[in-house]
PDB file of C-alpha atoms in Angstrom:
ATOM      1  CA  MET A 129      72.960  97.219 101.949  1.00  0.00           C
ATOM      2  CA  PHE A 130      75.989  96.569 104.146  1.00  0.00           C
ATOM      3  CA  SER A 131      75.179  99.262 106.715  1.00  0.00           C
ATOM      4  CA  PRO A 132      71.930  97.711 107.990  1.00  0.00           C
ATOM      5  CA  LEU A 133      73.352  94.213 107.702  1.00  0.00           C
ATOM      6  CA  SER A 134      76.117  95.166 110.103  1.00  0.00           C
ATOM      7  CA  LEU A 135      73.389  95.742 112.696  1.00  0.00           C
ATOM      8  CA  LEU A 136      71.198  92.761 111.865  1.00  0.00           C
ATOM      9  CA  TRP A 137      73.804  90.051 111.251  1.00  0.00           C
ATOM     10  CA  PRO A 138      76.670  89.046 113.551  1.00  0.00           C
ATOM     11  CA  HIS A 139      80.098  89.413 111.938  1.00  0.00           C
ATOM     12  CA  ASP A 140      82.977  88.887 114.312  1.00  0.00           C
ATOM     13  CA  PRO A 141      85.025  89.214 112.231  1.00  0.00           C
ATOM     14  CA  THR A 142      83.716  87.231 109.251  1.00  0.00           C
ATOM     15  CA  TRP A 143      80.182  87.080 107.879  1.00  0.00           C
ATOM     16  CA  PRO A 144      78.323  83.801 108.504  1.00  0.00           C
ATOM     17  CA  GLY A 145      77.086  83.596 104.918  1.00  0.00           C
ATOM     18  CA  ALA A 146      77.530  84.964 101.421  1.00  0.00           C
ATOM     19  CA  ILE A 147      76.359  88.500 100.630  1.00  0.00           C
ATOM     20  CA  VAL A 148      75.294  89.341  97.070  1.00  0.00           C
ATOM     21  CA  PRO A 149      74.850  93.115  96.656  1.00  0.00           C
ATOM     22  CA  LEU A 150      72.290  94.422  94.161  1.00  0.00           C
ATOM     23  CA  GLN A 151      72.678  98.124  93.459  1.00  0.00           C
ATOM     24  CA  VAL A 152      69.716 100.095  92.123  1.00  0.00           C
ATOM     25  CA  GLY A 153      70.032 103.761  91.179  1.00  0.00           C
ATOM     26  CA  VAL A 154      66.906 105.744  92.010  1.00  0.00           C
ATOM     27  CA  LEU A 155      67.979 109.392  92.270  1.00  0.00           C
ATOM     28  CA  GLN A 156      69.790 110.007  88.972  1.00  0.00           C
ATOM     29  CA  PHE A 157      67.196 110.394  86.240  1.00  0.00           C
ATOM     30  CA  PRO A 158      65.939 108.712  84.159  1.00  0.00           C
ATOM     31  CA  THR A 159      65.423 106.263  86.997  1.00  0.00           C
ATOM     32  CA  THR A 160      63.628 102.962  87.379  1.00  0.00           C
ATOM     33  CA  THR A 161      59.955 102.634  88.320  1.00  0.00           C
ATOM     34  CA  ALA A 162      58.222 101.141  91.327  1.00  0.00           C
ATOM     35  CA  ARG A 163      56.664  98.438  89.150  1.00  0.00           C
ATOM     36  CA  ARG A 164      59.986  97.521  87.620  1.00  0.00           C
ATOM     37  CA  CYS A 165      61.506  97.131  91.093  1.00  0.00           C
ATOM     38  CA  PHE A 166      58.635  94.855  92.108  1.00  0.00           C
ATOM     39  CA  LYS A 167      58.991  92.746  88.965  1.00  0.00           C
ATOM     40  CA  LEU A 168      62.729  92.506  89.557  1.00  0.00           C
ATOM     41  CA  GLY A 169      61.958  91.039  92.965  1.00  0.00           C
ATOM     42  CA  GLN A 170      59.601  88.500  91.388  1.00  0.00           C
ATOM     43  CA  SER A 171      62.331  87.458  88.969  1.00  0.00           C
ATOM     44  CA  LEU A 172      64.778  87.270  91.855  1.00  0.00           C
ATOM     45  CA  ARG A 173      62.492  84.806  93.613  1.00  0.00           C
ATOM     46  CA  LYS A 174      62.376  82.581  90.532  1.00  0.00           C
ATOM     47  CA  ALA A 175      66.140  82.631  90.267  1.00  0.00           C
ATOM     48  CA  ILE A 176      66.586  81.747  93.936  1.00  0.00           C
ATOM     49  CA  GLU A 177      64.058  78.912  93.827  1.00  0.00           C
ATOM     50  CA  SER A 178      65.687  77.490  90.682  1.00  0.00           C
ATOM     51  CA  TYR A 179      69.097  77.291  92.353  1.00  0.00           C
ATOM     52  CA  PRO A 180      70.236  73.651  92.506  1.00  0.00           C
ATOM     53  CA  GLU A 181      71.114  73.802  96.223  1.00  0.00           C
ATOM     54  CA  ASP A 182      68.595  74.202  99.042  1.00  0.00           C
ATOM     55  CA  LEU A 183      69.747  77.512 100.504  1.00  0.00           C
ATOM     56  CA  LYS A 184      68.350  79.780 103.184  1.00  0.00           C
ATOM     57  CA  VAL A 185      68.086  83.254 101.632  1.00  0.00           C
ATOM     58  CA  ALA A 186      67.143  86.612 103.138  1.00  0.00           C
ATOM     59  CA  ILE A 187      66.397  89.599 100.891  1.00  0.00           C
ATOM     60  CA  VAL A 188      67.289  92.950 102.420  1.00  0.00           C
ATOM     61  CA  GLY A 189      65.714  96.089 100.947  1.00  0.00           C
ATOM     62  CA  THR A 190      67.166  99.472 101.910  1.00  0.00           C
ATOM     63  CA  GLY A 191      66.315 103.120 101.379  1.00  0.00           C
ATOM     64  CA  GLY A 192      65.230 105.940 103.654  1.00  0.00           C
ATOM     65  CA  LEU A 193      61.553 106.622 104.249  1.00  0.00           C
ATOM     66  CA  SER A 194      60.198 110.175 103.952  1.00  0.00           C
ATOM     67  CA  HIS A 195      62.995 112.728 103.697  1.00  0.00           C
ATOM     68  CA  GLN A 196      64.386 115.464 101.502  1.00  0.00           C
ATOM     69  CA  VAL A 197      67.891 116.852 101.785  1.00  0.00           C
ATOM     70  CA  HIS A 198      67.956 119.601  99.175  1.00  0.00           C
ATOM     71  CA  GLY A 199      66.251 122.888  98.405  1.00  0.00           C
ATOM     72  CA  GLU A 200      63.748 124.844 100.454  1.00  0.00           C
ATOM     73  CA  ARG A 201      61.941 121.593 101.208  1.00  0.00           C
ATOM     74  CA  ALA A 202      65.007 120.203 103.011  1.00  0.00           C
ATOM     75  CA  GLY A 203      64.013 118.556 106.271  1.00  0.00           C
ATOM     76  CA  PHE A 204      60.620 117.403 104.964  1.00  0.00           C
ATOM     77  CA  ASN A 205      59.165 114.311 106.643  1.00  0.00           C
ATOM     78  CA  ASN A 206      55.735 112.677 106.529  1.00  0.00           C
ATOM     79  CA  THR A 207      55.318 110.116 109.292  1.00  0.00           C
ATOM     80  CA  PRO A 208      51.674 109.258 108.451  1.00  0.00           C
ATOM     81  CA  TRP A 209      52.769 108.401 104.898  1.00  0.00           C
ATOM     82  CA  ASP A 210      55.654 106.317 106.221  1.00  0.00           C
ATOM     83  CA  TYR A 211      53.268 104.164 108.223  1.00  0.00           C
ATOM     84  CA  GLU A 212      50.864 103.922 105.288  1.00  0.00           C
ATOM     85  CA  PHE A 213      53.713 102.842 103.019  1.00  0.00           C
ATOM     86  CA  LEU A 214      54.798 100.125 105.454  1.00  0.00           C
ATOM     87  CA  ASP A 215      51.227  98.853 105.716  1.00  0.00           C
ATOM     88  CA  LEU A 216      50.757  98.803 101.940  1.00  0.00           C
ATOM     89  CA  LEU A 217      54.086  97.059 101.500  1.00  0.00           C
ATOM     90  CA  VAL A 218      52.798  94.227 103.665  1.00  0.00           C
ATOM     91  CA  ASN A 219      49.175  94.051 102.521  1.00  0.00           C
ATOM     92  CA  ASP A 220      48.844  95.677  99.091  1.00  0.00           C
ATOM     93  CA  PRO A 221      52.198  96.110  97.329  1.00  0.00           C
ATOM     94  CA  GLU A 222      50.449  96.193  93.939  1.00  0.00           C
ATOM     95  CA  LYS A 223      49.020  99.605  94.879  1.00  0.00           C
ATOM     96  CA  LEU A 224      52.524 100.896  95.488  1.00  0.00           C
ATOM     97  CA  THR A 225      53.682  99.692  92.065  1.00  0.00           C
ATOM     98  CA  LYS A 226      51.120 101.981  90.391  1.00  0.00           C
ATOM     99  CA  MET A 227      52.604 105.152  91.871  1.00  0.00           C
ATOM    100  CA  THR A 228      55.033 107.344  89.960  1.00  0.00           C
ATOM    101  CA  VAL A 229      58.309 108.663  91.344  1.00  0.00           C
ATOM    102  CA  ALA A 230      56.720 112.129  91.415  1.00  0.00           C
ATOM    103  CA  GLU A 231      53.904 110.804  93.582  1.00  0.00           C
ATOM    104  CA  TYR A 232      56.396 109.204  95.940  1.00  0.00           C
ATOM    105  CA  ALA A 233      58.294 112.504  96.074  1.00  0.00           C
ATOM    106  CA  LYS A 234      55.137 114.463  96.860  1.00  0.00           C
ATOM    107  CA  LEU A 235      54.238 112.205  99.774  1.00  0.00           C
ATOM    108  CA  GLY A 236      57.712 111.337 101.048  1.00  0.00           C
ATOM    109  CA  GLY A 237      60.158 113.903  99.735  1.00  0.00           C
ATOM    110  CA  MET A 238      62.364 113.741  96.649  1.00  0.00           C
ATOM    111  CA  GLU A 239      65.019 111.561  98.243  1.00  0.00           C
ATOM    112  CA  GLY A 240      62.295 109.597 100.035  1.00  0.00           C
ATOM    113  CA  ALA A 241      61.292 108.207  96.643  1.00  0.00           C
ATOM    114  CA  GLU A 242      64.112 105.707  97.076  1.00  0.00           C
ATOM    115  CA  VAL A 243      61.718 103.503  99.069  1.00  0.00           C
ATOM    116  CA  ILE A 244      60.718 101.924  95.754  1.00  0.00           C
ATOM    117  CA  MET A 245      63.781  99.725  96.321  1.00  0.00           C
ATOM    118  CA  TRP A 246      61.848  98.053  99.146  1.00  0.00           C
ATOM    119  CA  LEU A 247      59.559  96.692  96.450  1.00  0.00           C
ATOM    120  CA  ILE A 248      62.379  94.478  95.188  1.00  0.00           C
ATOM    121  CA  MET A 249      62.392  92.735  98.539  1.00  0.00           C
ATOM    122  CA  ARG A 250      58.602  92.549  98.608  1.00  0.00           C
ATOM    123  CA  GLY A 251      58.366  91.198  95.061  1.00  0.00           C
ATOM    124  CA  ALA A 252      60.621  88.310  96.051  1.00  0.00           C
ATOM    125  CA  LEU A 253      58.074  87.139  98.640  1.00  0.00           C
ATOM    126  CA  THR A 254      54.711  85.436  98.280  1.00  0.00           C
ATOM    127  CA  LYS A 255      51.547  87.521  97.975  1.00  0.00           C
ATOM    128  CA  LYS A 256      50.602  86.803 101.570  1.00  0.00           C
ATOM    129  CA  VAL A 257      53.310  87.516 104.122  1.00  0.00           C
ATOM    130  CA  LYS A 258      53.601  87.535 107.890  1.00  0.00           C
ATOM    131  CA  LYS A 259      55.009  90.607 109.614  1.00  0.00           C
ATOM    132  CA  LEU A 260      57.394  89.464 112.334  1.00  0.00           C
ATOM    133  CA  HIS A 261      58.760  92.819 113.445  1.00  0.00           C
ATOM    134  CA  GLN A 262      58.404  96.543 112.775  1.00  0.00           C
ATOM    135  CA  THR A 263      60.042  99.614 114.297  1.00  0.00           C
ATOM    136  CA  TYR A 264      59.957 103.299 113.351  1.00  0.00           C
ATOM    137  CA  TYR A 265      62.025 106.157 114.721  1.00  0.00           C
ATOM    138  CA  LEU A 266      62.570 109.701 113.419  1.00  0.00           C
ATOM    139  CA  PRO A 267      65.701 111.099 115.108  1.00  0.00           C
ATOM    140  CA  SER A 268      66.586 113.862 112.653  1.00  0.00           C
ATOM    141  CA  MET A 269      66.443 114.090 108.864  1.00  0.00           C
ATOM    142  CA  THR A 270      65.474 110.541 107.923  1.00  0.00           C
ATOM    143  CA  PRO A 271      63.244 107.989 109.651  1.00  0.00           C
ATOM    144  CA  ILE A 272      64.925 104.786 110.752  1.00  0.00           C
ATOM    145  CA  ALA A 273      62.606 101.848 110.207  1.00  0.00           C
ATOM    146  CA  THR A 274      62.956  98.080 110.273  1.00  0.00           C
ATOM    147  CA  LEU A 275      60.423  95.679 108.823  1.00  0.00           C
ATOM    148  CA  ILE A 276      60.901  91.909 108.898  1.00  0.00           C
ATOM    149  CA  LEU A 277      58.599  89.748 106.755  1.00  0.00           C
ATOM    150  CA  GLU A 278      58.407  86.083 105.878  1.00  0.00           C
ATOM    151  CA  ASN A 279      56.345  84.101 103.399  1.00  0.00           C
ATOM    152  CA  ASP A 280      52.946  83.091 104.716  1.00  0.00           C
ATOM    153  CA  SER A 281      51.651  81.022 101.812  1.00  0.00           C
ATOM    154  CA  SER A 282      52.912  78.322  99.527  1.00  0.00           C
ATOM    155  CA  GLU A 283      51.685  79.631  96.192  1.00  0.00           C
ATOM    156  CA  GLY A 284      54.110  79.247  93.346  1.00  0.00           C
ATOM    157  CA  THR A 285      55.522  81.829  90.983  1.00  0.00           C
ATOM    158  CA  GLY A 286      53.322  80.710  88.105  1.00  0.00           C
ATOM    159  CA  GLU A 287      56.258  79.032  86.359  1.00  0.00           C
ATOM    160  CA  ALA A 288      57.701  75.624  87.131  1.00  0.00           C
ATOM    161  CA  VAL A 289      61.384  75.534  88.017  1.00  0.00           C
ATOM    162  CA  ASP A 290      62.282  73.340  85.035  1.00  0.00           C
ATOM    163  CA  ALA A 291      60.375  75.630  82.673  1.00  0.00           C
ATOM    164  CA  TYR A 292      62.110  78.672  84.166  1.00  0.00           C
ATOM    165  CA  ARG A 293      65.547  77.120  83.770  1.00  0.00           C
ATOM    166  CA  GLN A 294      64.773  76.235  80.167  1.00  0.00           C
ATOM    167  CA  ARG A 295      63.556  79.774  79.450  1.00  0.00           C
ATOM    168  CA  ILE A 296      66.540  81.542  80.967  1.00  0.00           C
ATOM    169  CA  GLY A 297      68.866  79.060  79.256  1.00  0.00           C
ATOM    170  CA  HIS A 298      67.339  79.593  75.831  1.00  0.00           C
ATOM    171  CA  GLU A 299      69.974  82.104  74.668  1.00  0.00           C
ATOM    172  CA  LEU A 300      72.824  79.682  75.428  1.00  0.00           C
ATOM    173  CA  ALA A 301      71.123  76.558  74.078  1.00  0.00           C
ATOM    174  CA  GLY A 302      73.618  74.756  71.820  1.00  0.00           C
ATOM    175  CA  VAL A 303      76.639  76.871  72.754  1.00  0.00           C
ATOM    176  CA  GLU A 304      78.218  73.830  74.417  1.00  0.00           C
ATOM    177  CA  LYS A 305      78.693  72.388  70.915  1.00  0.00           C
ATOM    178  CA  LEU A 306      81.077  75.199  69.941  1.00  0.00           C
ATOM    179  CA  GLU A 307      84.563  73.736  70.069  1.00  0.00           C
ATOM    180  CA  GLY A 308      86.972  75.587  72.335  1.00  0.00           C
ATOM    181  CA  THR A 309      84.217  77.728  73.899  1.00  0.00           C
ATOM    182  CA  TYR A 310      83.526  77.860  77.641  1.00  0.00           C
ATOM    183  CA  PRO A 311      80.730  80.268  78.655  1.00  0.00           C
ATOM    184  CA  PHE A 312      80.772  81.495  82.234  1.00  0.00           C
ATOM    185  CA  THR A 313      77.670  79.673  83.449  1.00  0.00           C
ATOM    186  CA  LEU A 314      76.325  79.411  86.993  1.00  0.00           C
ATOM    187  CA  GLU A 315      77.910  75.989  87.474  1.00  0.00           C
ATOM    188  CA  ARG A 316      81.321  77.174  86.291  1.00  0.00           C
ATOM    189  CA  SER A 317      81.157  80.356  88.356  1.00  0.00           C
ATOM    190  CA  VAL A 318      80.362  78.405  91.530  1.00  0.00           C
ATOM    191  CA  LYS A 319      83.099  75.864  90.879  1.00  0.00           C
ATOM    192  CA  ALA A 320      85.795  78.475  90.266  1.00  0.00           C
ATOM    193  CA  TYR A 321      84.585  81.188  92.640  1.00  0.00           C
ATOM    194  CA  ARG A 322      87.375  80.691  95.167  1.00  0.00           C
ATOM    195  CA  LEU A 323      90.067  80.777  92.474  1.00  0.00           C
ATOM    196  CA  ASN A 324      88.573  83.806  90.697  1.00  0.00           C
ATOM    197  CA  GLU A 325      88.392  85.644  94.016  1.00  0.00           C
ATOM    198  CA  PHE A 326      92.038  84.821  94.677  1.00  0.00           C
ATOM    199  CA  LEU A 327      93.166  86.116  91.279  1.00  0.00           C
ATOM    200  CA  HIS A 328      91.097  89.277  91.663  1.00  0.00           C
ATOM    201  CA  SER A 329      92.829  89.972  94.981  1.00  0.00           C
ATOM    202  CA  LEU A 330      96.059  90.524  93.041  1.00  0.00           C
ATOM    203  CA  ILE A 331      94.858  94.057  92.323  1.00  0.00           C
ATOM    204  CA  GLU A 332      96.287  94.858  95.773  1.00  0.00           C
ATOM    205  CA  PRO A 333      99.966  95.912  95.486  1.00  0.00           C
ATOM    206  CA  GLU A 334     101.077  94.103  98.644  1.00  0.00           C
ATOM    207  CA  ARG A 335      99.469  90.857  97.520  1.00  0.00           C
ATOM    208  CA  ARG A 336     101.202  91.159  94.137  1.00  0.00           C
ATOM    209  CA  LYS A 337     104.554  91.564  95.856  1.00  0.00           C
ATOM    210  CA  GLN A 338     103.900  88.560  98.073  1.00  0.00           C
ATOM    211  CA  PHE A 339     102.712  86.489  95.106  1.00  0.00           C
ATOM    212  CA  LEU A 340     105.919  87.168  93.157  1.00  0.00           C
ATOM    213  CA  LYS A 341     108.084  86.536  96.219  1.00  0.00           C
ATOM    214  CA  ASP A 342     106.340  83.380  97.439  1.00  0.00           C
ATOM    215  CA  PRO A 343     102.710  82.591  96.513  1.00  0.00           C
ATOM    216  CA  GLU A 344     102.387  79.596  98.824  1.00  0.00           C
ATOM    217  CA  PRO A 345     101.180  81.515 101.918  1.00  0.00           C
ATOM    218  CA  LEU A 346      98.556  83.211  99.737  1.00  0.00           C
ATOM    219  CA  PHE A 347      97.450  79.845  98.334  1.00  0.00           C
ATOM    220  CA  GLU A 348      97.076  78.509 101.851  1.00  0.00           C
ATOM    221  CA  ALA A 349      95.153  81.523 103.137  1.00  0.00           C
ATOM    222  CA  ALA A 350      92.744  81.293 100.177  1.00  0.00           C
ATOM    223  CA  ALA A 351      92.296  77.525 100.744  1.00  0.00           C
ATOM    224  CA  LEU A 352      93.012  76.781  97.084  1.00  0.00           C
ATOM    225  CA  THR A 353      92.884  73.122  96.132  1.00  0.00           C
ATOM    226  CA  THR A 354      95.940  71.224  94.973  1.00  0.00           C
ATOM    227  CA  GLU A 355      94.641  71.380  91.386  1.00  0.00           C
ATOM    228  CA  GLU A 356      94.027  75.129  91.579  1.00  0.00           C
ATOM    229  CA  ARG A 357      97.472  75.841  92.992  1.00  0.00           C
ATOM    230  CA  ASP A 358      99.124  73.702  90.331  1.00  0.00           C
ATOM    231  CA  MET A 359      97.383  75.507  87.464  1.00  0.00           C
ATOM    232  CA  VAL A 360      98.432  78.907  88.812  1.00  0.00           C
ATOM    233  CA  ARG A 361     102.022  77.817  89.449  1.00  0.00           C
ATOM    234  CA  ARG A 362     102.369  76.483  85.909  1.00  0.00           C
ATOM    235  CA  ARG A 363     100.570  79.475  84.358  1.00  0.00           C
ATOM    236  CA  ASP A 364      98.451  76.925  82.520  1.00  0.00           C
ATOM    237  CA  TRP A 365      96.158  79.424  80.795  1.00  0.00           C
ATOM    238  CA  ARG A 366      94.173  76.810  78.893  1.00  0.00           C
ATOM    239  CA  ALA A 367      93.560  74.668  81.980  1.00  0.00           C
ATOM    240  CA  LEU A 368      92.497  77.750  83.958  1.00  0.00           C
ATOM    241  CA  ILE A 369      89.898  78.655  81.326  1.00  0.00           C
ATOM    242  CA  HIS A 370      88.669  75.058  81.211  1.00  0.00           C
ATOM    243  CA  TYR A 371      88.342  75.133  84.999  1.00  0.00           C
ATOM    244  CA  GLY A 372      86.128  78.228  85.013  1.00  0.00           C
ATOM    245  CA  VAL A 373      88.434  81.197  85.541  1.00  0.00           C
ATOM    246  CA  ILE A 374      87.115  84.416  83.991  1.00  0.00           C
ATOM    247  CA  PHE A 375      89.398  85.675  81.232  1.00  0.00           C
ATOM    248  CA  PHE A 376      89.664  89.071  82.909  1.00  0.00           C
ATOM    249  CA  MET A 377      91.220  87.320  85.904  1.00  0.00           C
ATOM    250  CA  LEU A 378      93.698  85.612  83.574  1.00  0.00           C
ATOM    251  CA  GLU A 379      94.853  88.931  82.181  1.00  0.00           C
ATOM    252  CA  LYS A 380      95.293  90.243  85.730  1.00  0.00           C
ATOM    253  CA  LEU A 381      97.514  87.254  86.501  1.00  0.00           C
ATOM    254  CA  GLY A 382      99.346  87.805  83.231  1.00  0.00           C
ATOM    255  CA  ALA A 383      99.977  91.439  84.121  1.00  0.00           C
ATOM    256  CA  VAL A 384     101.389  90.428  87.518  1.00  0.00           C
ATOM    257  CA  VAL A 385     103.842  87.888  86.104  1.00  0.00           C
ATOM    258  CA  GLY A 386     104.803  89.946  83.041  1.00  0.00           C
ATOM    259  CA  THR A 387     102.823  88.144  80.330  1.00  0.00           C
ATOM    260  CA  THR A 388     100.790  89.930  77.663  1.00  0.00           C
ATOM    261  CA  ASN A 389      97.252  89.158  76.589  1.00  0.00           C
ATOM    262  CA  LEU A 390      98.637  87.938  73.274  1.00  0.00           C
ATOM    263  CA  HIS A 391     100.853  85.375  74.978  1.00  0.00           C
ATOM    264  CA  ILE A 392      97.784  84.093  76.827  1.00  0.00           C
ATOM    265  CA  TYR A 393      95.674  83.937  73.643  1.00  0.00           C
ATOM    266  CA  ALA A 394      98.404  81.974  71.894  1.00  0.00           C
ATOM    267  CA  ALA A 395      98.819  79.565  74.806  1.00  0.00           C
ATOM    268  CA  MET A 396      95.081  78.856  74.909  1.00  0.00           C
ATOM    269  CA  ARG A 397      95.181  78.001  71.192  1.00  0.00           C
ATOM    270  CA  GLY A 398      98.242  75.796  71.684  1.00  0.00           C
ATOM    271  CA  GLN A 399     100.376  78.039  69.466  1.00  0.00           C
ATOM    272  CA  SER A 400     103.589  79.953  69.821  1.00  0.00           C
ATOM    273  CA  LEU A 401     103.267  83.720  70.017  1.00  0.00           C
ATOM    274  CA  GLU A 402     104.868  84.002  66.595  1.00  0.00           C
ATOM    275  CA  ASP A 403     102.359  81.638  64.973  1.00  0.00           C
ATOM    276  CA  PHE A 404      99.436  83.358  66.663  1.00  0.00           C
ATOM    277  CA  GLN A 405     100.652  86.775  65.519  1.00  0.00           C
ATOM    278  CA  LYS A 406     100.601  85.551  61.934  1.00  0.00           C
ATOM    279  CA  THR A 407      96.795  85.391  62.229  1.00  0.00           C
ATOM    280  CA  ARG A 408      96.596  89.077  63.257  1.00  0.00           C
ATOM    281  CA  ASN A 409      96.603  92.191  61.083  1.00  0.00           C
ATOM    282  CA  ALA A 410      98.754  94.153  63.538  1.00  0.00           C
ATOM    283  CA  GLN A 411     101.800  92.866  65.370  1.00  0.00           C
ATOM    284  CA  VAL A 412     101.245  94.449  68.766  1.00  0.00           C
ATOM    285  CA  LEU A 413     101.534  93.325  72.370  1.00  0.00           C
ATOM    286  CA  TYR A 414      99.400  94.672  75.187  1.00  0.00           C
ATOM    287  CA  SER A 415      98.420  93.945  78.760  1.00  0.00           C
ATOM    288  CA  VAL A 416      96.567  95.480  81.699  1.00  0.00           C
ATOM    289  CA  ALA A 417      99.861  95.812  83.572  1.00  0.00           C
ATOM    290  CA  GLY A 418     100.349  99.003  85.527  1.00  0.00           C
ATOM    291  CA  SER A 419     103.614 100.807  86.075  1.00  0.00           C
ATOM    292  CA  ASP A 420     105.226  98.227  88.360  1.00  0.00           C
ATOM    293  CA  ALA A 421     108.882  97.722  87.472  1.00  0.00           C
ATOM    294  CA  GLY A 422     109.481  94.609  85.432  1.00  0.00           C
ATOM    295  CA  LYS A 423     105.864  94.055  84.541  1.00  0.00           C
ATOM    296  CA  LYS A 424     106.429  94.765  80.859  1.00  0.00           C
ATOM    297  CA  ASP A 425     109.441  92.547  80.310  1.00  0.00           C
ATOM    298  CA  TRP A 426     107.338  90.503  77.934  1.00  0.00           C
ATOM    299  CA  ASP A 427     110.195  88.897  76.093  1.00  0.00           C
ATOM    300  CA  LYS A 428     111.457  87.354  79.326  1.00  0.00           C
ATOM    301  CA  PRO A 429     109.586  84.207  80.354  1.00  0.00           C
ATOM    302  CA  ALA A 430     107.970  84.712  83.759  1.00  0.00           C
ATOM    303  CA  SER A 431     107.925  81.000  84.564  1.00  0.00           C
ATOM    304  CA  PRO A 432     107.711  77.630  82.866  1.00  0.00           C
ATOM    305  CA  ARG A 433     104.621  77.234  80.704  1.00  0.00           C
TER     306      ARG A 433
END
């Protein structure tokens, strides 16, 4: 996804918007189907339209057109099929969803079957679309093609936004009543995204060293809020969870500062480690810490709690 975007979207040096990658495996069998890709795109449209903010979204579908890179059929191309595929994608995508991977391979080569990923993009659009741009070029082994479409009708998805939100929220209905439980919902993930991204960056050795030496420049570069910085400085595990930090980011922070998972569990419950251990069958300590010196000095407080 990032390769074509580097050509289509200016990035000097930063990207002008958020990029959400969606990886689909199509060459390791058993693989997905063309219809499933199309239906995934339809679901993607519902999710996008249900988002609380009014965002401008572009769906980018990738995958080489007709080509094969293995066996005696290596070097196979079928330009007439490529053009037919592009036309069907615009005007009759349902026909493409009825084809098997073997049929795609026959017409476009075994590796060329990866074009079913384009159906994710197409499924996210309305039935009627307008083709704004199309190019096709076959320089060597794989055709290079660009197709830009936009919605050309206002028909809905067949499900009202409120009904969709209620349906996708069905599995979590009532979970908010569970005391001491904070599911990682869309709202919480958006609120704490910046902080979660910062904590995840501590997987980089140089950033860990800088964090332990002086975290303030890192806080500033990440544009953390005053509240976010304060929670991290104080290692306030409970407040961080309340705020929306993913637990797996907490254990990364714990590993950096020399705190075990068990210390974090106890702190979230408002207990001492000793009292928390009394509720366990085995008295063990563990963490995701690597081999950095000093990162397993668990009996030495890393900082005030």
